Amino acid sequence: MAKQRVVVVGNGMVGHRFIEYLLESPAAGQFEIITFSEESRLAYDRVHLSAYFTGSTAADLALTTREYYRDKGVNFVLNDKVISIDEPNKCVVTQSGRREPYDKLILATGSYPFVPPVPGKEKEHCLVYRTIDDLGRIKVSGSQSKVGVVIGGGLLGLEAANALKGMGLETHVIEFASRLMAVQLDDGGSKLLRRKIEALGVKVHTGKNTREIVEGTTCRYRLNFTDGSFLETDLVLFSAGIRPQDELALTCNLGVGTRGGFTINNNCKTSEQDIYAIGECAAWNNQCFGLVAPGYQMARVVVSQLTGGSEQFLGADMSTKLKLLGIDVASVGDSTARTQGARTYCYNDDFAEQYKCLVVSEDGKLLLGAVLVGDTEDFGNFQQMMLNKMALPANPQGMILPGIEGGKVGLGVDALPDTAQICSCHSVSKGSICSLVQSGTTSVAGIKAATKAGTGCGGCAVLLKQVVDAELTKLGVEVSNSICEHFAYTRRELADLIRVNRIRTFPEMLNAHGKGHGCDICKPAIGSILASFWNDYVLKPEHVGLQDTNDAFLGNLQKDGTYSVVPRIAGGEITPDKLIMLGQVAKAFNLYTKITGGQRVDLFGARIDQLPAIWKLLVEAGFETGHAYGKAVRTVKSCVGSTWCRYGVDDSVGFAIAIEERYKGLRSPHKLKFAVSGCTRECAEAQSKDVGVIATEHGWNLYVCGNGGMRPRHADLLASGLDRATLIKYVDRFLMFYCRTADRLQRTSVWLENMEGGLDYLKSVVVDDKLGLGAELEAGMAAVIATYQCEWLTTLENPEQLKRFRQFVNCPGKDQDLAYVVERGQRRPATAEERKIALVNLEE
Amino acid sequence: MNAISSNWVTVCSEDDLVCGSGVCALIETGGKPQQVALFRETAAGPVYALDNHDPIGNANVLSRGIIGSQGDKLVVASPLYKQHFDLQTGECLEDKTVKVPAWKTRIHEGQVQLKI
Ligand code: SRM
Ligand SMILES: Cc1cc2nc3c(=O)[nH]c(=O)nc-3n(C[C@H](O)[C@H](O)[C@H](O)COP(=O)(O)OP(=O)(O)OC[C@H]3O[C@@H](n4cnc5c(N)ncnc54)[C@H](O)[C@@H]3O)c2cc1C
Ligand code: SF4
Ligand code: FES
């Protein structure tokens, strides 16, 4: 039998996917494929088009190659537009005059950017954002421009704005409607998005209609708006929506939808025999779909139709989750509450910059849609809930409110039916993922490779992992969270084993519960747990090998192998004499000196063999170690407080010092930082600390689990209006509870976020003592406090220990490879280049 | 290194080693000073010797790393950026193109010796 000729017009994302599906089908051999594109390249990833501005090349974006098509026998013609369909003779005609007969014709012509009929729109630097060539033009124009305007504040417009901003242009967004992303977001979400975008320096103008584009005076062009106002710009980017590319309909009487697009039925067939339409150019029920996933579904349907199957296209979910200018935005289902009788729950947090809104049915039983701005973690859950018509919990508000009674109501993936589509880009259902897991594909990476799930827009990644983990758990496979290859336990489990069995050393632990020799992960972790509970001197011979170099030498290792010296300066308070002493020591050893972000002084560049002499002077002057090297209590920052400050409510310095003295030396899963402010002006930044204390007229407020660093987190209020004794009691309990239950290197912020029941649970343990652990936790802390020692003092008193601070065990001497140069009056390590020029060793 | 006159060189006393950890010693090879990192897991166990220079972090620090195992290999983790080096061969487990010199060792009359 002769092969059927399948002609695909348009080699965009969907046209190409159709070809792939057809090639993958068992009936592939029955077809001869030829595809036309008016673009100069084969299909590429339009969804990630903007990556072209951040370093991706056309080759990176390519979805296929010429070699691949040739290999598979796919014929392709580039740079040639199909201009008409000769339906009676079953062939297409191209611009270059080529006639190509077909048995089946697939239209996959996509969309084109709509440019409103504004006079001046044809000017040289008025551009659109759809193809790689468009982006090339934008790059050229951008490099000759200072100001850029995007006309259209929809999803693509904001993406385009990001690109302009990335090129360093002063960027404006003009939107005709009264709000940004009017299609996907409600008022509240849109407002927050606007605020965030403006905070990034992009100027947003809503409710503006552009009348004309004329020559400018300060810039290349000037936009005159219908309200009489104007804006000068060098570049104009139109992003006022897309229109289905359906011009071919006119050439052969194909039916089109009321808002354009080739009309298709559930089989994706147009009004004409043997002609199908897929992707953005198709109108199903008068609706065009401007996302790639529905297009892929249509492609699948047509392949099914051509190969004797019966798959149908029955509409598609238009929920979207994306990052616009770095801001997380998601909309689910009927996000703007257009459904008759729809009601909403909204939560807006201007401080955390988060907005969440649920749209529910009139009877409050079903989730119809949602808007998420700032935090889109729940996108997958909400989408599934909406799509699968799952019953809402009794208090739907719990799904968006942070930390209300019982913690956030989540949707367990267990509740999802097997038919639930987890990845809509690649039509992968929960059932198919679960059966893969059951047949041995137990990693997310494996599932991705086998099904492509998660490799499209990426929006399903969180959900995918949840499904895999849940299935593994169901199968009784422990989702491995072993700390390393030597111990099949989490840090929390290790801590329990050590505490309950009163284990005192690493070898004891390894013999009883581990295997192998240990490593740089489990040794310091167990060293830290031993220290949290028994508080032995960390450099005892049986512990010394467990310590990271910082702990082993009681200093922070620097890039050149020297160490830094940070004495404790409790609360940041220091007498002039001690300050002078610090200066003298620094001078004597020529140490680079810097004030730290933790209100103390850091002395850098101490050689290992100098550390004891430096610390001897410091200890004699009354300093103690600052534990800057340990996963331990670091600093308690303070503001000057009521003693001097005219607003101070209470003595923040005094209390900060008392707290630092109490907890100094406490070893913990990760470092701990505290602060005390004397009033709500909060000059000590207590709400960014693990433990933050703020004085109020009614007593001290206690905040916990704040974090600066890589992922800042605002602290939560644990209790308010406390007296000093109660506050200390709560902090004792809080810290010990953390030391016992947190994971290795887990700051209190992440610990709380992973705690079942969240803040309420933490309160119930620490404040209400619901578990009855209070007294025990306090006793644990009392034991640590009672065994405090300044590790440097202990070390200096122990000649055996001091031997470890020799550079060489077999001779005196120092590391000869150290080299320094002077900068701003102090020395710093020489760079590799400087070393090449001359070895400038300033020591002596 | 001089392959012809390869022989055992005394480096330090056995007592200078720290069990479960490393120390650094200085020797001379071919007229040049050479920092050697010496490790020993347990009191009677074997001694391992690597060049003290971490070629990735570019500093003389390997003796200050934590020792342990990865699979059946004994390793030291650089204290700077935590790459692991095989205590027997000096090979870097994360980057096969990187290798630090390693020496054979023995204990002779209470002294640690390297085969040079
Ligand atoms: C010296 C100092 C910077 C300075 O010159 O000001 C500093 C220096 C280092 N910081 Fe820091 N941090 C310093 C204040 C801070 C602060 C500010 C504060 O404490 O108020 C923060 C943000 C607050 C916070 O932690 O929440 C901070 C967040 C970090 C982080 C990120 C932690 C996180 O949770 O994301 C790291 C990395 C880590 O710990 O894993 C880090 C790690 C480091 C290390 C240990 C990196 C390293 O491994 O070499 C640096 C070595 C210190 C040294 O050699 O002495 N440092 N670091 C500050 C010492 C304060 C002190 O007196 O002890
Ligand atoms: C910047 C940007 C970001 C986007 N982000 C997302 C996102 O995050 N998520 C999402 O789901 N979607 C996103 N989209 C939309 C997505 O890219 C489209 O839905 C998808 O590309 C549609 O595929 P298609 O094959 O139908 O059309 P296209 O990919 O546009 O392909 C159509 C092709 O046909 C060619 N053609 C048209 N007419 C003819 C003719 N007569 N003869 C020959 N060739 C012709 C066109 O030149 C084009 O190459 C984004 C789009 C853009 C521009
Ligand atoms: S927090 Fe209050 S007391 Fe402290 S310095 Fe600021 S204003 Fe003064
Ligand atoms: S939904 Fe887009 S990758 Fe899965």
PDB file of C-alpha atoms in Angstrom, chain A residues 583-810:
ATOM      1  CA  GLY A 583      43.534  46.727  68.449  1.00  0.00           C
ATOM      2  CA  GLN A 584      46.831  46.015  70.120  1.00  0.00           C
ATOM      3  CA  VAL A 585      46.567  42.283  69.576  1.00  0.00           C
ATOM      4  CA  ALA A 586      45.608  42.822  65.961  1.00  0.00           C
ATOM      5  CA  LYS A 587      48.568  45.113  65.516  1.00  0.00           C
ATOM      6  CA  ALA A 588      51.004  42.768  67.224  1.00  0.00           C
ATOM      7  CA  PHE A 589      50.132  39.975  64.803  1.00  0.00           C
ATOM      8  CA  ASN A 590      49.375  42.179  61.824  1.00  0.00           C
ATOM      9  CA  LEU A 591      45.827  40.845  61.559  1.00  0.00           C
ATOM     10  CA  TYR A 592      43.336  42.302  59.100  1.00  0.00           C
ATOM     11  CA  THR A 593      40.589  43.827  61.241  1.00  0.00           C
ATOM     12  CA  LYS A 594      36.927  44.231  60.419  1.00  0.00           C
ATOM     13  CA  ILE A 595      33.687  44.965  62.257  1.00  0.00           C
ATOM     14  CA  THR A 596      31.337  42.064  61.559  1.00  0.00           C
ATOM     15  CA  GLY A 597      27.647  42.046  60.753  1.00  0.00           C
ATOM     16  CA  GLY A 598      27.122  40.483  64.190  1.00  0.00           C
ATOM     17  CA  GLN A 599      28.291  43.468  66.220  1.00  0.00           C
ATOM     18  CA  ARG A 600      31.746  42.228  66.989  1.00  0.00           C
ATOM     19  CA  VAL A 601      35.273  42.394  65.662  1.00  0.00           C
ATOM     20  CA  ASP A 602      36.906  39.808  63.429  1.00  0.00           C
ATOM     21  CA  LEU A 603      40.689  39.498  63.178  1.00  0.00           C
ATOM     22  CA  PHE A 604      41.749  37.696  60.012  1.00  0.00           C
ATOM     23  CA  GLY A 605      44.911  36.032  58.772  1.00  0.00           C
ATOM     24  CA  ALA A 606      46.131  34.230  61.888  1.00  0.00           C
ATOM     25  CA  ARG A 607      48.399  31.282  61.121  1.00  0.00           C
ATOM     26  CA  ILE A 608      47.628  28.048  62.906  1.00  0.00           C
ATOM     27  CA  ASP A 609      50.874  28.358  64.879  1.00  0.00           C
ATOM     28  CA  GLN A 610      49.946  31.904  65.969  1.00  0.00           C
ATOM     29  CA  LEU A 611      46.464  31.078  67.267  1.00  0.00           C
ATOM     30  CA  PRO A 612      47.477  30.088  70.814  1.00  0.00           C
ATOM     31  CA  ALA A 613      49.626  33.203  71.336  1.00  0.00           C
ATOM     32  CA  ILE A 614      46.879  35.460  70.053  1.00  0.00           C
ATOM     33  CA  TRP A 615      44.269  33.838  72.247  1.00  0.00           C
ATOM     34  CA  LYS A 616      46.565  33.917  75.255  1.00  0.00           C
ATOM     35  CA  LEU A 617      46.668  37.701  75.041  1.00  0.00           C
ATOM     36  CA  LEU A 618      42.924  37.908  74.466  1.00  0.00           C
ATOM     37  CA  VAL A 619      42.042  35.589  77.332  1.00  0.00           C
ATOM     38  CA  GLU A 620      44.340  37.543  79.649  1.00  0.00           C
ATOM     39  CA  ALA A 621      42.521  40.709  78.634  1.00  0.00           C
ATOM     40  CA  GLY A 622      39.225  39.094  79.681  1.00  0.00           C
ATOM     41  CA  PHE A 623      37.925  37.897  76.330  1.00  0.00           C
ATOM     42  CA  GLU A 624      36.294  34.524  75.701  1.00  0.00           C
ATOM     43  CA  THR A 625      35.885  32.579  72.504  1.00  0.00           C
ATOM     44  CA  GLY A 626      33.009  33.792  70.309  1.00  0.00           C
ATOM     45  CA  HIS A 627      32.167  30.377  68.833  1.00  0.00           C
ATOM     46  CA  ALA A 628      32.175  32.003  65.397  1.00  0.00           C
ATOM     47  CA  TYR A 629      33.571  28.693  64.172  1.00  0.00           C
ATOM     48  CA  GLY A 630      30.873  26.433  65.613  1.00  0.00           C
ATOM     49  CA  LYS A 631      27.346  25.437  64.784  1.00  0.00           C
ATOM     50  CA  ALA A 632      26.531  27.116  68.055  1.00  0.00           C
ATOM     51  CA  VAL A 633      25.081  30.257  69.571  1.00  0.00           C
ATOM     52  CA  ARG A 634      26.821  33.102  67.777  1.00  0.00           C
ATOM     53  CA  THR A 635      25.757  36.571  68.740  1.00  0.00           C
ATOM     54  CA  VAL A 636      22.982  38.351  70.532  1.00  0.00           C
ATOM     55  CA  LYS A 637      22.706  41.678  68.788  1.00  0.00           C
ATOM     56  CA  SER A 638      21.299  44.539  70.744  1.00  0.00           C
ATOM     57  CA  CYS A 639      20.222  48.079  70.192  1.00  0.00           C
ATOM     58  CA  VAL A 640      21.289  50.690  72.720  1.00  0.00           C
ATOM     59  CA  GLY A 641      17.878  50.600  74.377  1.00  0.00           C
ATOM     60  CA  SER A 642      16.348  52.564  77.243  1.00  0.00           C
ATOM     61  CA  THR A 643      19.646  53.412  78.934  1.00  0.00           C
ATOM     62  CA  TRP A 644      20.415  55.983  76.259  1.00  0.00           C
ATOM     63  CA  CYS A 645      17.802  55.964  73.579  1.00  0.00           C
ATOM     64  CA  ARG A 646      14.959  58.451  74.002  1.00  0.00           C
ATOM     65  CA  TYR A 647      12.455  55.893  72.722  1.00  0.00           C
ATOM     66  CA  GLY A 648      13.748  52.870  74.583  1.00  0.00           C
ATOM     67  CA  VAL A 649      11.124  51.020  76.606  1.00  0.00           C
ATOM     68  CA  ASP A 650      13.446  48.590  78.363  1.00  0.00           C
ATOM     69  CA  ASP A 651      17.113  47.775  78.794  1.00  0.00           C
ATOM     70  CA  SER A 652      17.816  45.838  75.615  1.00  0.00           C
ATOM     71  CA  VAL A 653      21.613  45.811  76.054  1.00  0.00           C
ATOM     72  CA  GLY A 654      21.393  44.419  79.565  1.00  0.00           C
ATOM     73  CA  PHE A 655      18.969  41.734  78.544  1.00  0.00           C
ATOM     74  CA  ALA A 656      20.928  40.861  75.402  1.00  0.00           C
ATOM     75  CA  ILE A 657      24.082  40.364  77.468  1.00  0.00           C
ATOM     76  CA  ALA A 658      22.194  38.232  79.974  1.00  0.00           C
ATOM     77  CA  ILE A 659      20.831  36.057  77.174  1.00  0.00           C
ATOM     78  CA  GLU A 660      24.185  35.736  75.441  1.00  0.00           C
ATOM     79  CA  GLU A 661      25.900  34.781  78.701  1.00  0.00           C
ATOM     80  CA  ARG A 662      23.250  32.167  79.329  1.00  0.00           C
ATOM     81  CA  TYR A 663      23.334  30.379  76.000  1.00  0.00           C
ATOM     82  CA  LYS A 664      26.881  31.000  74.817  1.00  0.00           C
ATOM     83  CA  GLY A 665      28.563  27.802  73.755  1.00  0.00           C
ATOM     84  CA  LEU A 666      25.348  25.891  73.093  1.00  0.00           C
ATOM     85  CA  ARG A 667      26.019  23.557  70.141  1.00  0.00           C
ATOM     86  CA  SER A 668      23.099  23.084  67.826  1.00  0.00           C
ATOM     87  CA  PRO A 669      22.046  21.598  64.457  1.00  0.00           C
ATOM     88  CA  HIS A 670      22.987  24.884  62.798  1.00  0.00           C
ATOM     89  CA  LYS A 671      24.200  28.236  64.058  1.00  0.00           C
ATOM     90  CA  LEU A 672      21.912  30.327  66.228  1.00  0.00           C
ATOM     91  CA  LYS A 673      21.591  34.097  66.211  1.00  0.00           C
ATOM     92  CA  PHE A 674      19.579  36.210  68.599  1.00  0.00           C
ATOM     93  CA  ALA A 675      18.786  39.896  69.020  1.00  0.00           C
ATOM     94  CA  VAL A 676      17.090  42.164  71.513  1.00  0.00           C
ATOM     95  CA  SER A 677      15.507  45.504  70.610  1.00  0.00           C
ATOM     96  CA  GLY A 678      14.509  48.139  73.119  1.00  0.00           C
ATOM     97  CA  CYS A 679      11.318  49.134  71.373  1.00  0.00           C
ATOM     98  CA  THR A 680       9.273  48.333  68.308  1.00  0.00           C
ATOM     99  CA  ARG A 681      11.493  50.507  66.110  1.00  0.00           C
ATOM    100  CA  GLU A 682      13.516  47.326  66.138  1.00  0.00           C
ATOM    101  CA  CYS A 683      17.001  48.666  65.542  1.00  0.00           C
ATOM    102  CA  ALA A 684      18.491  45.278  66.452  1.00  0.00           C
ATOM    103  CA  GLU A 685      16.554  43.544  63.655  1.00  0.00           C
ATOM    104  CA  ALA A 686      15.292  40.913  66.094  1.00  0.00           C
ATOM    105  CA  GLN A 687      12.607  39.715  63.730  1.00  0.00           C
ATOM    106  CA  SER A 688      15.230  38.282  61.393  1.00  0.00           C
ATOM    107  CA  LYS A 689      16.816  36.124  64.084  1.00  0.00           C
ATOM    108  CA  ASP A 690      16.364  32.594  65.381  1.00  0.00           C
ATOM    109  CA  VAL A 691      15.341  34.152  68.657  1.00  0.00           C
ATOM    110  CA  GLY A 692      14.234  37.779  68.685  1.00  0.00           C
ATOM    111  CA  VAL A 693      13.158  39.781  71.689  1.00  0.00           C
ATOM    112  CA  ILE A 694      11.457  43.167  71.568  1.00  0.00           C
ATOM    113  CA  ALA A 695      10.527  45.359  74.521  1.00  0.00           C
ATOM    114  CA  THR A 696       6.968  46.688  74.679  1.00  0.00           C
ATOM    115  CA  GLU A 697       5.029  48.634  77.289  1.00  0.00           C
ATOM    116  CA  HIS A 698       3.477  45.334  78.343  1.00  0.00           C
ATOM    117  CA  GLY A 699       6.620  43.278  78.628  1.00  0.00           C
ATOM    118  CA  TRP A 700       8.921  41.416  76.218  1.00  0.00           C
ATOM    119  CA  ASN A 701       7.671  39.963  72.962  1.00  0.00           C
ATOM    120  CA  LEU A 702       9.373  36.753  71.888  1.00  0.00           C
ATOM    121  CA  TYR A 703       9.854  36.037  68.189  1.00  0.00           C
ATOM    122  CA  VAL A 704      11.298  32.810  66.852  1.00  0.00           C
ATOM    123  CA  CYS A 705      12.552  31.189  63.672  1.00  0.00           C
ATOM    124  CA  GLY A 706      13.591  34.270  61.744  1.00  0.00           C
ATOM    125  CA  ASN A 707      16.475  34.026  59.294  1.00  0.00           C
ATOM    126  CA  GLY A 708      18.635  36.359  57.258  1.00  0.00           C
ATOM    127  CA  GLY A 709      21.058  34.689  54.924  1.00  0.00           C
ATOM    128  CA  MET A 710      20.200  32.866  51.740  1.00  0.00           C
ATOM    129  CA  ARG A 711      16.479  32.620  52.262  1.00  0.00           C
ATOM    130  CA  PRO A 712      15.344  35.336  54.611  1.00  0.00           C
ATOM    131  CA  ARG A 713      12.357  34.576  56.788  1.00  0.00           C
ATOM    132  CA  HIS A 714      10.469  36.914  59.030  1.00  0.00           C
ATOM    133  CA  ALA A 715      10.266  35.563  62.583  1.00  0.00           C
ATOM    134  CA  ASP A 716       6.954  34.492  64.132  1.00  0.00           C
ATOM    135  CA  LEU A 717       5.601  35.839  67.372  1.00  0.00           C
ATOM    136  CA  LEU A 718       5.685  32.987  69.894  1.00  0.00           C
ATOM    137  CA  ALA A 719       4.474  34.837  72.968  1.00  0.00           C
ATOM    138  CA  SER A 720       4.040  38.439  74.055  1.00  0.00           C
ATOM    139  CA  GLY A 721       4.038  40.595  77.172  1.00  0.00           C
ATOM    140  CA  LEU A 722       6.483  38.318  79.004  1.00  0.00           C
ATOM    141  CA  ASP A 723       8.619  39.011  82.054  1.00  0.00           C
ATOM    142  CA  ARG A 724      12.288  38.082  81.881  1.00  0.00           C
ATOM    143  CA  ALA A 725      11.967  34.787  83.748  1.00  0.00           C
ATOM    144  CA  THR A 726       9.122  33.481  81.616  1.00  0.00           C
ATOM    145  CA  LEU A 727      10.891  34.535  78.456  1.00  0.00           C
ATOM    146  CA  ILE A 728      14.037  32.663  79.498  1.00  0.00           C
ATOM    147  CA  LYS A 729      11.959  29.594  80.321  1.00  0.00           C
ATOM    148  CA  TYR A 730      10.395  29.619  76.853  1.00  0.00           C
ATOM    149  CA  VAL A 731      13.738  30.151  75.153  1.00  0.00           C
ATOM    150  CA  ASP A 732      15.251  27.244  77.114  1.00  0.00           C
ATOM    151  CA  ARG A 733      12.478  24.961  75.951  1.00  0.00           C
ATOM    152  CA  PHE A 734      12.520  26.274  72.403  1.00  0.00           C
ATOM    153  CA  LEU A 735      16.266  25.813  71.960  1.00  0.00           C
ATOM    154  CA  MET A 736      16.433  22.345  73.473  1.00  0.00           C
ATOM    155  CA  PHE A 737      13.438  21.223  71.448  1.00  0.00           C
ATOM    156  CA  TYR A 738      15.223  22.470  68.326  1.00  0.00           C
ATOM    157  CA  CYS A 739      18.499  20.747  69.267  1.00  0.00           C
ATOM    158  CA  ARG A 740      16.674  17.478  69.703  1.00  0.00           C
ATOM    159  CA  THR A 741      14.461  17.471  66.665  1.00  0.00           C
ATOM    160  CA  ALA A 742      16.001  19.498  63.845  1.00  0.00           C
ATOM    161  CA  ASP A 743      17.857  18.056  60.892  1.00  0.00           C
ATOM    162  CA  ARG A 744      21.537  18.520  60.267  1.00  0.00           C
ATOM    163  CA  LEU A 745      22.295  22.073  59.117  1.00  0.00           C
ATOM    164  CA  GLN A 746      18.646  23.046  59.404  1.00  0.00           C
ATOM    165  CA  ARG A 747      18.158  26.577  60.676  1.00  0.00           C
ATOM    166  CA  THR A 748      15.205  27.169  62.993  1.00  0.00           C
ATOM    167  CA  SER A 749      13.337  28.809  60.103  1.00  0.00           C
ATOM    168  CA  VAL A 750      13.379  25.696  57.938  1.00  0.00           C
ATOM    169  CA  TRP A 751      12.807  23.487  60.961  1.00  0.00           C
ATOM    170  CA  LEU A 752       9.580  25.320  61.735  1.00  0.00           C
ATOM    171  CA  GLU A 753       8.468  25.298  58.129  1.00  0.00           C
ATOM    172  CA  ASN A 754       8.821  21.533  58.080  1.00  0.00           C
ATOM    173  CA  MET A 755       7.151  21.006  61.418  1.00  0.00           C
ATOM    174  CA  GLU A 756       3.802  19.302  61.240  1.00  0.00           C
ATOM    175  CA  GLY A 757       1.270  21.618  62.799  1.00  0.00           C
ATOM    176  CA  GLY A 758       3.606  24.569  62.351  1.00  0.00           C
ATOM    177  CA  LEU A 759       3.696  27.481  64.735  1.00  0.00           C
ATOM    178  CA  ASP A 760       0.636  26.311  66.656  1.00  0.00           C
ATOM    179  CA  TYR A 761       2.301  23.067  67.443  1.00  0.00           C
ATOM    180  CA  LEU A 762       5.492  24.818  68.485  1.00  0.00           C
ATOM    181  CA  LYS A 763       3.465  27.079  70.779  1.00  0.00           C
ATOM    182  CA  SER A 764       1.702  24.101  72.280  1.00  0.00           C
ATOM    183  CA  VAL A 765       5.048  22.507  73.123  1.00  0.00           C
ATOM    184  CA  VAL A 766       6.897  25.593  74.327  1.00  0.00           C
ATOM    185  CA  VAL A 767       4.179  27.771  75.846  1.00  0.00           C
ATOM    186  CA  ASP A 768       1.348  25.394  76.784  1.00  0.00           C
ATOM    187  CA  ASP A 769       3.694  22.464  77.508  1.00  0.00           C
ATOM    188  CA  LYS A 770       1.192  20.126  75.910  1.00  0.00           C
ATOM    189  CA  LEU A 771       3.703  17.292  75.625  1.00  0.00           C
ATOM    190  CA  GLY A 772       4.734  17.680  79.252  1.00  0.00           C
ATOM    191  CA  LEU A 773       8.323  18.033  78.068  1.00  0.00           C
ATOM    192  CA  GLY A 774       8.872  21.488  79.509  1.00  0.00           C
ATOM    193  CA  ALA A 775      10.687  20.525  82.673  1.00  0.00           C
ATOM    194  CA  GLU A 776      12.889  18.017  80.895  1.00  0.00           C
ATOM    195  CA  LEU A 777      13.871  20.490  78.199  1.00  0.00           C
ATOM    196  CA  GLU A 778      14.704  23.105  80.830  1.00  0.00           C
ATOM    197  CA  ALA A 779      16.781  20.568  82.733  1.00  0.00           C
ATOM    198  CA  GLY A 780      18.646  19.677  79.547  1.00  0.00           C
ATOM    199  CA  MET A 781      19.483  23.321  79.029  1.00  0.00           C
ATOM    200  CA  ALA A 782      20.495  23.764  82.654  1.00  0.00           C
ATOM    201  CA  ALA A 783      22.997  20.926  82.225  1.00  0.00           C
ATOM    202  CA  VAL A 784      24.525  22.566  79.160  1.00  0.00           C
ATOM    203  CA  ILE A 785      24.773  25.906  80.916  1.00  0.00           C
ATOM    204  CA  ALA A 786      26.376  24.320  83.945  1.00  0.00           C
ATOM    205  CA  THR A 787      29.096  22.712  81.843  1.00  0.00           C
ATOM    206  CA  TYR A 788      30.027  25.788  79.814  1.00  0.00           C
ATOM    207  CA  GLN A 789      33.699  26.349  79.250  1.00  0.00           C
ATOM    208  CA  CYS A 790      35.631  28.799  77.158  1.00  0.00           C
ATOM    209  CA  GLU A 791      37.198  26.362  74.739  1.00  0.00           C
ATOM    210  CA  TRP A 792      40.182  28.602  74.228  1.00  0.00           C
ATOM    211  CA  LEU A 793      40.847  28.848  77.942  1.00  0.00           C
ATOM    212  CA  THR A 794      40.679  25.060  78.281  1.00  0.00           C
ATOM    213  CA  THR A 795      42.964  24.655  75.296  1.00  0.00           C
ATOM    214  CA  LEU A 796      45.539  27.130  76.553  1.00  0.00           C
ATOM    215  CA  GLU A 797      45.694  25.295  79.869  1.00  0.00           C
ATOM    216  CA  ASN A 798      46.426  21.992  78.173  1.00  0.00           C
ATOM    217  CA  PRO A 799      49.976  21.542  76.783  1.00  0.00           C
ATOM    218  CA  GLU A 800      48.993  18.356  74.951  1.00  0.00           C
ATOM    219  CA  GLN A 801      46.304  20.277  73.080  1.00  0.00           C
ATOM    220  CA  LEU A 802      48.634  23.109  72.224  1.00  0.00           C
ATOM    221  CA  LYS A 803      50.819  20.681  70.317  1.00  0.00           C
ATOM    222  CA  ARG A 804      48.094  20.455  67.711  1.00  0.00           C
ATOM    223  CA  PHE A 805      48.644  24.096  66.830  1.00  0.00           C
ATOM    224  CA  ARG A 806      52.010  23.476  65.230  1.00  0.00           C
ATOM    225  CA  GLN A 807      52.319  23.939  61.509  1.00  0.00           C
ATOM    226  CA  PHE A 808      54.692  20.975  61.338  1.00  0.00           C
ATOM    227  CA  VAL A 809      54.844  18.165  63.856  1.00  0.00           C
ATOM    228  CA  ASN A 810      58.475  17.411  63.067  1.00  0.00           C
TER     229      ASN A 810
END
